[in-house]
């Protein structure tokens, strides 16, 4: 990336040792390595999110093509995209349907609990 060779690293280390001293140099190296790690993680996160958005956009475009073709006689690629979208939609809806059923049970349990507390 920066095309820094071995001798350049040695020169940077010697200058750092002279400027910072032997007590503060290890702390400075740790801080710099943490910053670099955080920057790499952030760049990776952004890259992953962009890739995911591009895939979603591609799937949406394929779905529009499939809708225009009347969902009949689809190419294998379009059929695969439609199947992926259907599966993704089911996966997204599944937690909410389970949560709403769980909330109904929890609400019923909570509704009966205060009545118990009042009678006791």
Tab-separated table of N, CA, C and O in Angstrom:
chain	number	residue	atom	x	y	z
A	1	UNK	N	0.835	-1.189	0.000
A	1	UNK	CA	0.000	0.000	0.000
A	1	UNK	C	0.875	1.246	0.000
A	1	UNK	O	0.757	2.089	-0.868
A	2	UNK	N	1.758	1.402	0.982
A	2	UNK	CA	2.619	2.573	1.033
A	2	UNK	C	4.007	2.276	0.487
A	2	UNK	O	4.833	3.156	0.372
A	3	UNK	N	4.281	0.997	0.195
A	3	UNK	CA	5.561	0.566	-0.328
A	3	UNK	C	6.701	0.989	0.605
A	3	UNK	O	7.648	1.660	0.203
A	4	UNK	N	6.570	0.617	1.866
A	4	UNK	CA	7.596	0.895	2.870
A	4	UNK	C	8.441	-0.355	3.026
A	4	UNK	O	7.927	-1.438	3.285
A	5	UNK	N	9.746	-0.191	2.865
A	5	UNK	CA	10.665	-1.317	2.971
A	5	UNK	C	11.183	-1.498	4.389
A	5	UNK	O	10.834	-0.775	5.331
A	6	UNK	N	12.058	-2.487	4.526
A	6	UNK	CA	12.611	-2.825	5.834
A	6	UNK	C	13.417	-1.668	6.411
A	6	UNK	O	13.285	-1.329	7.588
A	7	UNK	N	14.270	-1.042	5.583
A	7	UNK	CA	15.125	0.028	6.097
A	7	UNK	C	14.318	1.262	6.473
A	7	UNK	O	14.674	1.972	7.426
A	8	UNK	N	13.245	1.504	5.766
A	8	UNK	CA	12.394	2.636	6.144
A	8	UNK	C	11.737	2.387	7.501
A	8	UNK	O	11.608	3.299	8.322
A	9	UNK	N	11.320	1.137	7.762
A	9	UNK	CA	10.742	0.801	9.063
A	9	UNK	C	11.768	0.964	10.183
A	9	UNK	O	11.439	1.457	11.272
A	10	UNK	N	13.005	0.553	9.919
A	10	UNK	CA	14.075	0.722	10.916
A	10	UNK	C	14.281	2.204	11.195
A	10	UNK	O	14.414	2.612	12.368
A	11	UNK	N	14.311	3.028	10.168
A	11	UNK	CA	14.501	4.475	10.346
A	11	UNK	C	13.345	5.063	11.156
A	11	UNK	O	13.571	5.878	12.074
A	12	UNK	N	12.117	4.665	10.871
A	12	UNK	CA	10.958	5.154	11.631
A	12	UNK	C	11.062	4.728	13.087
A	12	UNK	O	10.775	5.518	14.005
A	13	UNK	N	11.478	3.484	13.338
A	13	UNK	CA	11.625	3.005	14.712
A	13	UNK	C	12.695	3.790	15.462
A	13	UNK	O	12.512	4.152	16.634
A	14	UNK	N	13.806	4.080	14.826
A	14	UNK	CA	14.883	4.835	15.481
A	14	UNK	C	14.430	6.258	15.765
A	14	UNK	O	14.653	6.783	16.868
A	15	UNK	N	13.758	6.891	14.818
A	15	UNK	CA	13.267	8.263	15.039
A	15	UNK	C	12.230	8.266	16.159
A	15	UNK	O	12.236	9.140	17.038
A	16	UNK	N	11.336	7.272	16.153
A	16	UNK	CA	10.350	7.169	17.221
A	16	UNK	C	11.001	6.969	18.574
A	16	UNK	O	10.566	7.540	19.581
A	17	UNK	N	12.040	6.153	18.635
A	17	UNK	CA	12.752	5.909	19.890
A	17	UNK	C	13.422	7.180	20.384
A	17	UNK	O	13.383	7.495	21.583
A	18	UNK	N	14.000	7.951	19.472
A	18	UNK	CA	14.671	9.199	19.863
A	18	UNK	C	13.644	10.243	20.303
A	18	UNK	O	13.834	10.927	21.309
A	19	UNK	N	12.535	10.358	19.564
A	19	UNK	CA	11.550	11.397	19.863
A	19	UNK	C	10.744	11.057	21.110
A	19	UNK	O	10.577	11.886	22.004
A	20	UNK	N	10.238	9.823	21.188
A	20	UNK	CA	9.357	9.454	22.288
A	20	UNK	C	10.101	8.902	23.504
A	20	UNK	O	9.598	8.991	24.621
A	21	UNK	N	11.224	8.310	23.282
A	21	UNK	CA	11.947	7.697	24.390
A	21	UNK	C	11.499	6.264	24.598
A	21	UNK	O	10.441	5.839	24.126
A	22	UNK	N	12.300	5.491	25.315
A	22	UNK	CA	11.987	4.067	25.497
A	22	UNK	C	10.760	3.806	26.380
A	22	UNK	O	10.162	2.741	26.299
A	23	UNK	N	10.361	4.771	27.212
A	23	UNK	CA	9.212	4.556	28.092
A	23	UNK	C	7.890	4.709	27.341
A	23	UNK	O	6.946	3.962	27.569
A	24	UNK	N	7.805	5.704	26.465
A	24	UNK	CA	6.536	5.999	25.807
A	24	UNK	C	6.389	5.324	24.440
A	24	UNK	O	5.291	5.272	23.908
A	25	UNK	N	7.456	4.797	23.880
A	25	UNK	CA	7.378	4.185	22.553
A	25	UNK	C	6.447	2.969	22.514
A	25	UNK	O	5.614	2.875	21.606
A	26	UNK	N	6.526	2.028	23.466
A	26	UNK	CA	5.592	0.882	23.405
A	26	UNK	C	4.119	1.297	23.512
A	26	UNK	O	3.256	0.731	22.838
A	27	UNK	N	3.840	2.291	24.333
A	27	UNK	CA	2.457	2.776	24.470
A	27	UNK	C	1.995	3.402	23.159
A	27	UNK	O	0.867	3.168	22.711
A	28	UNK	N	2.855	4.169	22.526
A	28	UNK	CA	2.508	4.808	21.255
A	28	UNK	C	2.275	3.753	20.174
A	28	UNK	O	1.328	3.870	19.378
A	29	UNK	N	3.100	2.709	20.150
A	29	UNK	CA	2.932	1.644	19.164
A	29	UNK	C	1.598	0.940	19.386
A	29	UNK	O	0.867	0.639	18.429
A	30	UNK	N	1.247	0.653	20.648
A	30	UNK	CA	-0.037	0.012	20.948
A	30	UNK	C	-1.214	0.875	20.488
A	30	UNK	O	-2.175	0.379	19.906
A	31	UNK	N	-1.142	2.178	20.765
A	31	UNK	CA	-2.220	3.080	20.362
A	31	UNK	C	-2.368	3.137	18.844
A	31	UNK	O	-3.485	3.098	18.322
A	32	UNK	N	-1.251	3.226	18.147
A	32	UNK	CA	-1.300	3.272	16.686
A	32	UNK	C	-1.866	1.972	16.139
A	32	UNK	O	-2.691	1.972	15.221
A	33	UNK	N	-1.463	0.841	16.707
A	33	UNK	CA	-1.980	-0.442	16.213
A	33	UNK	C	-3.484	-0.571	16.496
A	33	UNK	O	-4.223	-1.141	15.686
A	34	UNK	N	-3.968	-0.034	17.614
A	34	UNK	CA	-5.407	-0.038	17.894
A	34	UNK	C	-6.163	0.810	16.876
A	34	UNK	O	-7.232	0.432	16.416
A	35	UNK	N	-5.622	1.983	16.549
A	35	UNK	CA	-6.266	2.851	15.568
A	35	UNK	C	-6.325	2.165	14.204
A	35	UNK	O	-7.349	2.234	13.526
A	36	UNK	N	-5.230	1.533	13.828
A	36	UNK	CA	-5.201	0.840	12.544
A	36	UNK	C	-6.206	-0.304	12.541
A	36	UNK	O	-6.930	-0.508	11.563
A	37	UNK	N	-6.281	-1.062	13.630
A	37	UNK	CA	-7.256	-2.156	13.727
A	37	UNK	C	-8.683	-1.653	13.648
A	37	UNK	O	-9.527	-2.244	12.969
A	38	UNK	N	-8.968	-0.547	14.329
A	38	UNK	CA	-10.324	0.020	14.286
A	38	UNK	C	-10.659	0.497	12.875
A	38	UNK	O	-11.782	0.296	12.397
A	39	UNK	N	-9.691	1.117	12.201
A	39	UNK	CA	-9.927	1.582	10.830
A	39	UNK	C	-10.179	0.401	9.897
A	39	UNK	O	-11.063	0.456	9.032
A	40	UNK	N	-9.427	-0.678	10.072
A	40	UNK	CA	-9.633	-1.867	9.223
A	40	UNK	C	-11.004	-2.484	9.473
A	40	UNK	O	-11.688	-2.897	8.530
A	41	UNK	N	-11.404	-2.584	10.756
A	41	UNK	CA	-12.723	-3.146	11.066
A	41	UNK	C	-13.830	-2.279	10.468
A	41	UNK	O	-14.816	-2.791	9.928
A	42	UNK	N	-13.673	-0.966	10.563
A	42	UNK	CA	-14.680	-0.059	10.023
A	42	UNK	C	-14.750	-0.189	8.504
A	42	UNK	O	-15.845	-0.251	7.935
A	43	UNK	N	-13.606	-0.270	7.850
A	43	UNK	CA	-13.589	-0.424	6.395
A	43	UNK	C	-14.223	-1.755	5.992
A	43	UNK	O	-14.980	-1.820	5.015
A	44	UNK	N	-13.942	-2.811	6.725
A	44	UNK	CA	-14.549	-4.110	6.441
A	44	UNK	C	-16.051	-4.081	6.627
A	44	UNK	O	-16.798	-4.667	5.836
A	45	UNK	N	-16.494	-3.413	7.656
A	45	UNK	CA	-17.926	-3.293	7.914
A	45	UNK	C	-18.622	-2.540	6.790
A	45	UNK	O	-19.687	-2.951	6.317
A	46	UNK	N	-18.047	-1.452	6.365
A	46	UNK	CA	-18.622	-0.665	5.278
A	46	UNK	C	-18.650	-1.488	3.994
A	46	UNK	O	-19.646	-1.490	3.265
A	47	UNK	N	-17.557	-2.206	3.721
A	47	UNK	CA	-17.493	-3.036	2.519
A	47	UNK	C	-18.578	-4.118	2.544
A	47	UNK	O	-19.265	-4.342	1.547
A	48	UNK	N	-18.759	-4.770	3.700
A	48	UNK	CA	-19.783	-5.804	3.825
A	48	UNK	C	-21.183	-5.242	3.612
A	48	UNK	O	-22.016	-5.859	2.942
A	49	UNK	N	-21.447	-4.072	4.189
A	49	UNK	CA	-22.756	-3.450	4.028
A	49	UNK	C	-23.015	-3.072	2.571
A	49	UNK	O	-24.122	-3.263	2.062
A	50	UNK	N	-21.986	-2.552	1.888
A	50	UNK	CA	-22.146	-2.197	0.481
A	50	UNK	C	-22.400	-3.434	-0.372
A	50	UNK	O	-23.255	-3.411	-1.263
A	51	UNK	N	-21.679	-4.507	-0.108
A	51	UNK	CA	-21.895	-5.742	-0.852
A	51	UNK	C	-23.310	-6.261	-0.643
A	51	UNK	O	-23.965	-6.715	-1.588
A	52	UNK	N	-23.788	-6.183	0.586
A	52	UNK	CA	-25.140	-6.640	0.886
A	52	UNK	C	-26.173	-5.771	0.162
A	52	UNK	O	-27.147	-6.281	-0.392
A	53	UNK	N	-25.975	-4.470	0.169
A	53	UNK	CA	-26.907	-3.573	-0.521
A	53	UNK	C	-26.897	-3.828	-2.020
A	53	UNK	O	-27.951	-3.810	-2.669
A	54	UNK	N	-25.719	-4.082	-2.596
A	54	UNK	CA	-25.644	-4.375	-4.025
A	54	UNK	C	-26.365	-5.678	-4.357
A	54	UNK	O	-27.047	-5.773	-5.380
A	55	UNK	N	-26.229	-6.672	-3.494
A	55	UNK	CA	-26.913	-7.937	-3.725
A	55	UNK	C	-28.425	-7.744	-3.645
A	55	UNK	O	-29.171	-8.280	-4.461
A	56	UNK	N	-28.879	-6.975	-2.662
A	56	UNK	CA	-30.311	-6.697	-2.533
A	56	UNK	C	-30.818	-5.966	-3.767
A	56	UNK	O	-31.882	-6.289	-4.296
A	57	UNK	N	-30.055	-4.995	-4.240
A	57	UNK	CA	-30.460	-4.250	-5.434
A	57	UNK	C	-30.541	-5.173	-6.639
A	57	UNK	O	-31.476	-5.092	-7.439
A	58	UNK	N	-29.583	-6.069	-6.787
A	58	UNK	CA	-29.596	-7.020	-7.895
A	58	UNK	C	-30.819	-7.941	-7.810
A	58	UNK	O	-31.483	-8.202	-8.815
A	59	UNK	N	-31.128	-8.409	-6.612
A	59	UNK	CA	-32.294	-9.263	-6.441
A	59	UNK	C	-33.583	-8.509	-6.767
A	59	UNK	O	-34.494	-9.058	-7.385
A	60	UNK	N	-33.650	-7.253	-6.357
A	60	UNK	CA	-34.837	-6.454	-6.667
A	60	UNK	C	-34.976	-6.246	-8.173
A	60	UNK	O	-36.083	-6.317	-8.718
A	61	UNK	N	-33.853	-5.995	-8.855
A	61	UNK	CA	-33.908	-5.831	-10.306
A	61	UNK	C	-34.376	-7.124	-10.974
A	61	UNK	O	-35.188	-7.093	-11.905
A	62	UNK	N	-33.867	-8.249	-10.495
A	62	UNK	CA	-34.291	-9.534	-11.060
A	62	UNK	C	-35.777	-9.790	-10.803
A	62	UNK	O	-36.464	-10.343	-11.653
A	63	UNK	N	-36.250	-9.389	-9.630
A	63	UNK	CA	-37.672	-9.559	-9.330
A	63	UNK	C	-38.537	-8.698	-10.249
A	63	UNK	O	-39.578	-9.138	-10.734
A	64	UNK	N	-38.098	-7.480	-10.513
A	64	UNK	CA	-38.844	-6.616	-11.431
A	64	UNK	C	-38.895	-7.230	-12.825
A	64	UNK	O	-39.934	-7.205	-13.488
A	65	UNK	N	-37.757	-7.797	-13.261
A	65	UNK	CA	-37.743	-8.465	-14.566
A	65	UNK	C	-38.719	-9.637	-14.570
A	65	UNK	O	-39.443	-9.851	-15.540
A	66	UNK	N	-38.723	-10.390	-13.481
A	66	UNK	CA	-39.611	-11.549	-13.392
A	66	UNK	C	-41.070	-11.111	-13.401
A	66	UNK	O	-41.907	-11.752	-14.039
A	67	UNK	N	-41.394	-10.026	-12.714
A	67	UNK	CA	-42.766	-9.523	-12.704
A	67	UNK	C	-43.182	-9.061	-14.095
A	67	UNK	O	-44.320	-9.261	-14.515
A	68	UNK	N	-42.246	-8.453	-14.810
A	68	UNK	CA	-42.566	-7.993	-16.157
A	68	UNK	C	-42.799	-9.174	-17.097
A	68	UNK	O	-43.587	-9.079	-18.027
A	69	UNK	N	-42.115	-10.285	-16.834
A	69	UNK	CA	-42.285	-11.469	-17.675
A	69	UNK	C	-43.497	-12.288	-17.233
A	69	UNK	O	-43.796	-13.320	-17.806
A	70	UNK	N	-44.191	-11.845	-16.214
A	70	UNK	CA	-45.384	-12.520	-15.748
A	70	UNK	C	-45.087	-13.755	-14.921
A	70	UNK	O	-45.929	-14.628	-14.791
A	71	UNK	N	-43.890	-13.857	-14.346
A	71	UNK	CA	-43.474	-14.973	-13.483
A	71	UNK	C	-43.584	-16.323	-14.204
A	71	UNK	O	-43.690	-17.359	-13.576
A	72	UNK	N	-43.583	-16.313	-15.525
A	72	UNK	CA	-43.641	-17.551	-16.299
A	72	UNK	C	-42.458	-17.579	-17.250
A	72	UNK	O	-41.977	-16.550	-17.703
A	73	UNK	N	-42.005	-18.780	-17.552
A	73	UNK	CA	-40.890	-18.972	-18.485
A	73	UNK	C	-39.676	-18.139	-18.075
A	73	UNK	O	-39.082	-17.435	-18.880
A	74	UNK	N	-39.328	-18.190	-16.799
A	74	UNK	CA	-38.195	-17.424	-16.284
A	74	UNK	C	-36.905	-18.166	-16.570
A	74	UNK	O	-36.854	-19.399	-16.573
A	75	UNK	N	-35.847	-17.392	-16.748
A	75	UNK	CA	-34.534	-18.015	-16.888
A	75	UNK	C	-34.134	-18.590	-15.527
A	75	UNK	O	-34.647	-18.159	-14.485
A	76	UNK	N	-33.220	-19.546	-15.503
A	76	UNK	CA	-32.817	-20.137	-14.214
A	76	UNK	C	-32.275	-19.102	-13.221
A	76	UNK	O	-32.525	-19.201	-12.027
A	77	UNK	N	-31.551	-18.099	-13.729
A	77	UNK	CA	-31.020	-17.067	-12.833
A	77	UNK	C	-32.145	-16.263	-12.192
A	77	UNK	O	-32.119	-15.988	-10.982
A	78	UNK	N	-33.128	-15.880	-12.991
A	78	UNK	CA	-34.250	-15.117	-12.446
A	78	UNK	C	-35.063	-15.964	-11.471
A	78	UNK	O	-35.489	-15.481	-10.424
A	79	UNK	N	-35.274	-17.243	-11.808
A	79	UNK	CA	-36.026	-18.121	-10.917
A	79	UNK	C	-35.303	-18.275	-9.590
A	79	UNK	O	-35.927	-18.259	-8.524
A	80	UNK	N	-33.965	-18.397	-9.646
A	80	UNK	CA	-33.180	-18.522	-8.412
A	80	UNK	C	-33.295	-17.250	-7.570
A	80	UNK	O	-33.444	-17.313	-6.354
A	81	UNK	N	-33.259	-16.080	-8.221
A	81	UNK	CA	-33.397	-14.818	-7.492
A	81	UNK	C	-34.765	-14.709	-6.838
A	81	UNK	O	-34.886	-14.267	-5.694
A	82	UNK	N	-35.804	-15.116	-7.556
A	82	UNK	CA	-37.157	-15.066	-7.002
A	82	UNK	C	-37.255	-15.996	-5.799
A	82	UNK	O	-37.825	-15.634	-4.757
A	83	UNK	N	-36.680	-17.190	-5.919
A	83	UNK	CA	-36.702	-18.133	-4.794
A	83	UNK	C	-35.950	-17.581	-3.591
A	83	UNK	O	-36.397	-17.717	-2.447
A	84	UNK	N	-34.797	-16.934	-3.832
A	84	UNK	CA	-34.030	-16.332	-2.734
A	84	UNK	C	-34.836	-15.234	-2.048
A	84	UNK	O	-34.829	-15.120	-0.823
A	85	UNK	N	-35.523	-14.420	-2.844
A	85	UNK	CA	-36.329	-13.347	-2.266
A	85	UNK	C	-37.479	-13.897	-1.438
A	85	UNK	O	-37.779	-13.381	-0.359
A	86	UNK	N	-38.111	-14.951	-1.935
A	86	UNK	CA	-39.202	-15.551	-1.172
A	86	UNK	C	-38.687	-16.107	0.152
A	86	UNK	O	-39.313	-15.926	1.197
A	87	UNK	N	-37.531	-16.762	0.113
A	87	UNK	CA	-36.949	-17.332	1.332
A	87	UNK	C	-36.573	-16.213	2.307
A	87	UNK	O	-36.819	-16.302	3.503
A	88	UNK	N	-35.978	-15.133	1.773
A	88	UNK	CA	-35.605	-14.008	2.630
A	88	UNK	C	-36.834	-13.375	3.261
A	88	UNK	O	-36.819	-13.009	4.448
A	89	UNK	N	-37.909	-13.260	2.497
A	89	UNK	CA	-39.143	-12.683	3.044
A	89	UNK	C	-39.703	-13.566	4.151
A	89	UNK	O	-40.155	-13.070	5.189
A	90	UNK	N	-39.654	-14.881	3.966
A	90	UNK	CA	-40.125	-15.789	5.017
A	90	UNK	C	-39.253	-15.688	6.264
A	90	UNK	O	-39.764	-15.697	7.385
A	91	UNK	N	-37.934	-15.578	6.064
A	91	UNK	CA	-37.024	-15.466	7.207
A	91	UNK	C	-37.263	-14.181	7.983
A	91	UNK	O	-37.169	-14.150	9.206
A	92	UNK	N	-37.577	-13.108	7.258
A	92	UNK	CA	-37.820	-11.819	7.921
A	92	UNK	C	-39.128	-11.867	8.693
A	92	UNK	O	-39.232	-11.362	9.809
A	93	UNK	N	-40.154	-12.509	8.133
A	93	UNK	CA	-41.456	-12.539	8.778
A	93	UNK	C	-41.504	-13.525	9.932
A	93	UNK	O	-42.269	-13.344	10.869
A	94	UNK	N	-40.684	-14.575	9.905
A	94	UNK	CA	-40.732	-15.619	10.935
A	94	UNK	C	-40.482	-15.073	12.349
A	94	UNK	O	-41.261	-15.356	13.243
A	95	UNK	N	-39.438	-14.259	12.594
A	95	UNK	CA	-39.244	-13.774	13.971
A	95	UNK	C	-40.400	-12.925	14.479
A	95	UNK	O	-40.745	-12.975	15.647
A	96	UNK	N	-41.022	-12.154	13.583
A	96	UNK	CA	-42.117	-11.306	14.026
A	96	UNK	C	-43.358	-12.123	14.344
A	96	UNK	O	-44.089	-11.809	15.269
A	97	UNK	N	-43.589	-13.178	13.572
A	97	UNK	CA	-44.752	-14.002	13.868
A	97	UNK	C	-44.536	-14.766	15.174
A	97	UNK	O	-45.449	-14.902	15.975
A	98	UNK	N	-43.309	-15.240	15.423
A	98	UNK	CA	-43.013	-15.909	16.693
A	98	UNK	C	-43.057	-14.922	17.850
A	98	UNK	O	-43.547	-15.231	18.924
A	99	UNK	N	-42.560	-13.723	17.621
A	99	UNK	CA	-42.535	-12.723	18.682
A	99	UNK	C	-43.945	-12.290	19.048
A	99	UNK	O	-44.279	-12.157	20.216
A	100	UNK	N	-44.783	-12.116	18.033
A	100	UNK	CA	-46.147	-11.676	18.341
A	100	UNK	C	-46.900	-12.766	19.087
A	100	UNK	O	-47.671	-12.488	19.992
A	101	UNK	N	-46.656	-14.045	18.727
A	101	UNK	CA	-47.294	-15.138	19.467
A	101	UNK	C	-46.738	-15.197	20.885
A	101	UNK	O	-47.473	-15.399	21.849
A	102	UNK	N	-45.423	-14.981	21.029
A	102	UNK	CA	-44.806	-14.980	22.353
A	102	UNK	C	-45.295	-13.822	23.195
A	102	UNK	O	-45.519	-13.951	24.395
A	103	UNK	N	-45.513	-12.657	22.539
A	103	UNK	CA	-46.006	-11.504	23.284
A	103	UNK	C	-47.436	-11.738	23.748
A	103	UNK	O	-47.825	-11.320	24.825
A	104	UNK	N	-48.228	-12.419	22.912
A	104	UNK	CA	-49.602	-12.703	23.302
A	104	UNK	C	-49.622	-13.579	24.534
A	104	UNK	O	-50.385	-13.331	25.478
A	105	UNK	N	-48.768	-14.600	24.544
A	105	UNK	CA	-48.686	-15.473	25.712
A	105	UNK	C	-48.158	-14.719	26.924
A	105	UNK	O	-48.654	-14.883	28.029
A	106	UNK	N	-47.156	-13.867	26.704
A	106	UNK	CA	-46.586	-13.097	27.809
A	106	UNK	C	-47.609	-12.092	28.335
A	106	UNK	O	-47.731	-11.886	29.539
A	107	UNK	N	-48.356	-11.464	27.412
A	107	UNK	CA	-49.381	-10.511	27.836
A	107	UNK	C	-50.460	-11.204	28.650
A	107	UNK	O	-50.929	-10.669	29.652
A	108	UNK	N	-50.839	-12.402	28.220
A	108	UNK	CA	-51.859	-13.145	28.963
A	108	UNK	C	-51.332	-13.521	30.345
A	108	UNK	O	-52.052	-13.420	31.341
A	109	UNK	N	-50.071	-13.910	30.415
A	109	UNK	CA	-49.485	-14.265	31.709
A	109	UNK	C	-49.368	-13.033	32.604
A	109	UNK	O	-49.646	-13.089	33.803
A	110	UNK	N	-48.974	-11.904	32.007
A	110	UNK	CA	-48.853	-10.671	32.779
A	110	UNK	C	-50.222	-10.179	33.237
A	110	UNK	O	-50.355	-9.615	34.315
A	111	UNK	N	-51.222	-10.387	32.411
A	111	UNK	CA	-52.564	-9.940	32.773
A	111	UNK	C	-53.084	-10.735	33.971
A	111	UNK	O	-53.759	-10.197	34.836
A	112	UNK	N	-52.718	-12.024	34.038
A	112	UNK	CA	-53.191	-12.822	35.162
A	112	UNK	C	-52.338	-12.594	36.409
A	112	UNK	O	-52.824	-12.749	37.514
A	113	UNK	N	-51.089	-12.198	36.234
A	113	UNK	CA	-50.205	-11.998	37.390
A	113	UNK	C	-50.662	-10.861	38.287
A	113	UNK	O	-50.696	-11.024	39.508
A	114	UNK	N	-51.004	-9.691	37.771
A	114	UNK	CA	-51.432	-8.614	38.662
A	114	UNK	C	-52.702	-8.984	39.436
A	114	UNK	O	-52.880	-8.587	40.571
A	115	UNK	N	-53.572	-9.759	38.825
A	115	UNK	CA	-54.782	-10.163	39.526
A	115	UNK	C	-54.423	-11.051	40.715
A	115	UNK	O	-55.005	-10.943	41.776
A	116	UNK	N	-53.432	-11.911	40.511
A	116	UNK	CA	-52.974	-12.765	41.618
A	116	UNK	C	-52.403	-11.924	42.743
A	116	UNK	O	-52.661	-12.158	43.890
A	117	UNK	N	-51.585	-10.931	42.331
A	117	UNK	CA	-50.927	-10.101	43.338
A	117	UNK	C	-51.950	-9.322	44.182
A	117	UNK	O	-51.749	-9.117	45.365
A	118	UNK	N	-53.012	-8.872	43.543
A	118	UNK	CA	-54.009	-8.098	44.268
A	118	UNK	C	-54.783	-8.955	45.253
A	118	UNK	O	-55.190	-8.493	46.311
A	119	UNK	N	-54.978	-10.230	44.907
A	119	UNK	CA	-55.763	-11.095	45.793
A	119	UNK	C	-54.931	-11.568	46.967
A	119	UNK	O	-55.475	-11.896	48.001
A	120	UNK	N	-53.647	-11.608	46.771
A	120	UNK	CA	-52.769	-12.103	47.849
A	120	UNK	C	-52.464	-11.064	48.819
A	120	UNK	O	-52.658	-10.368	49.518
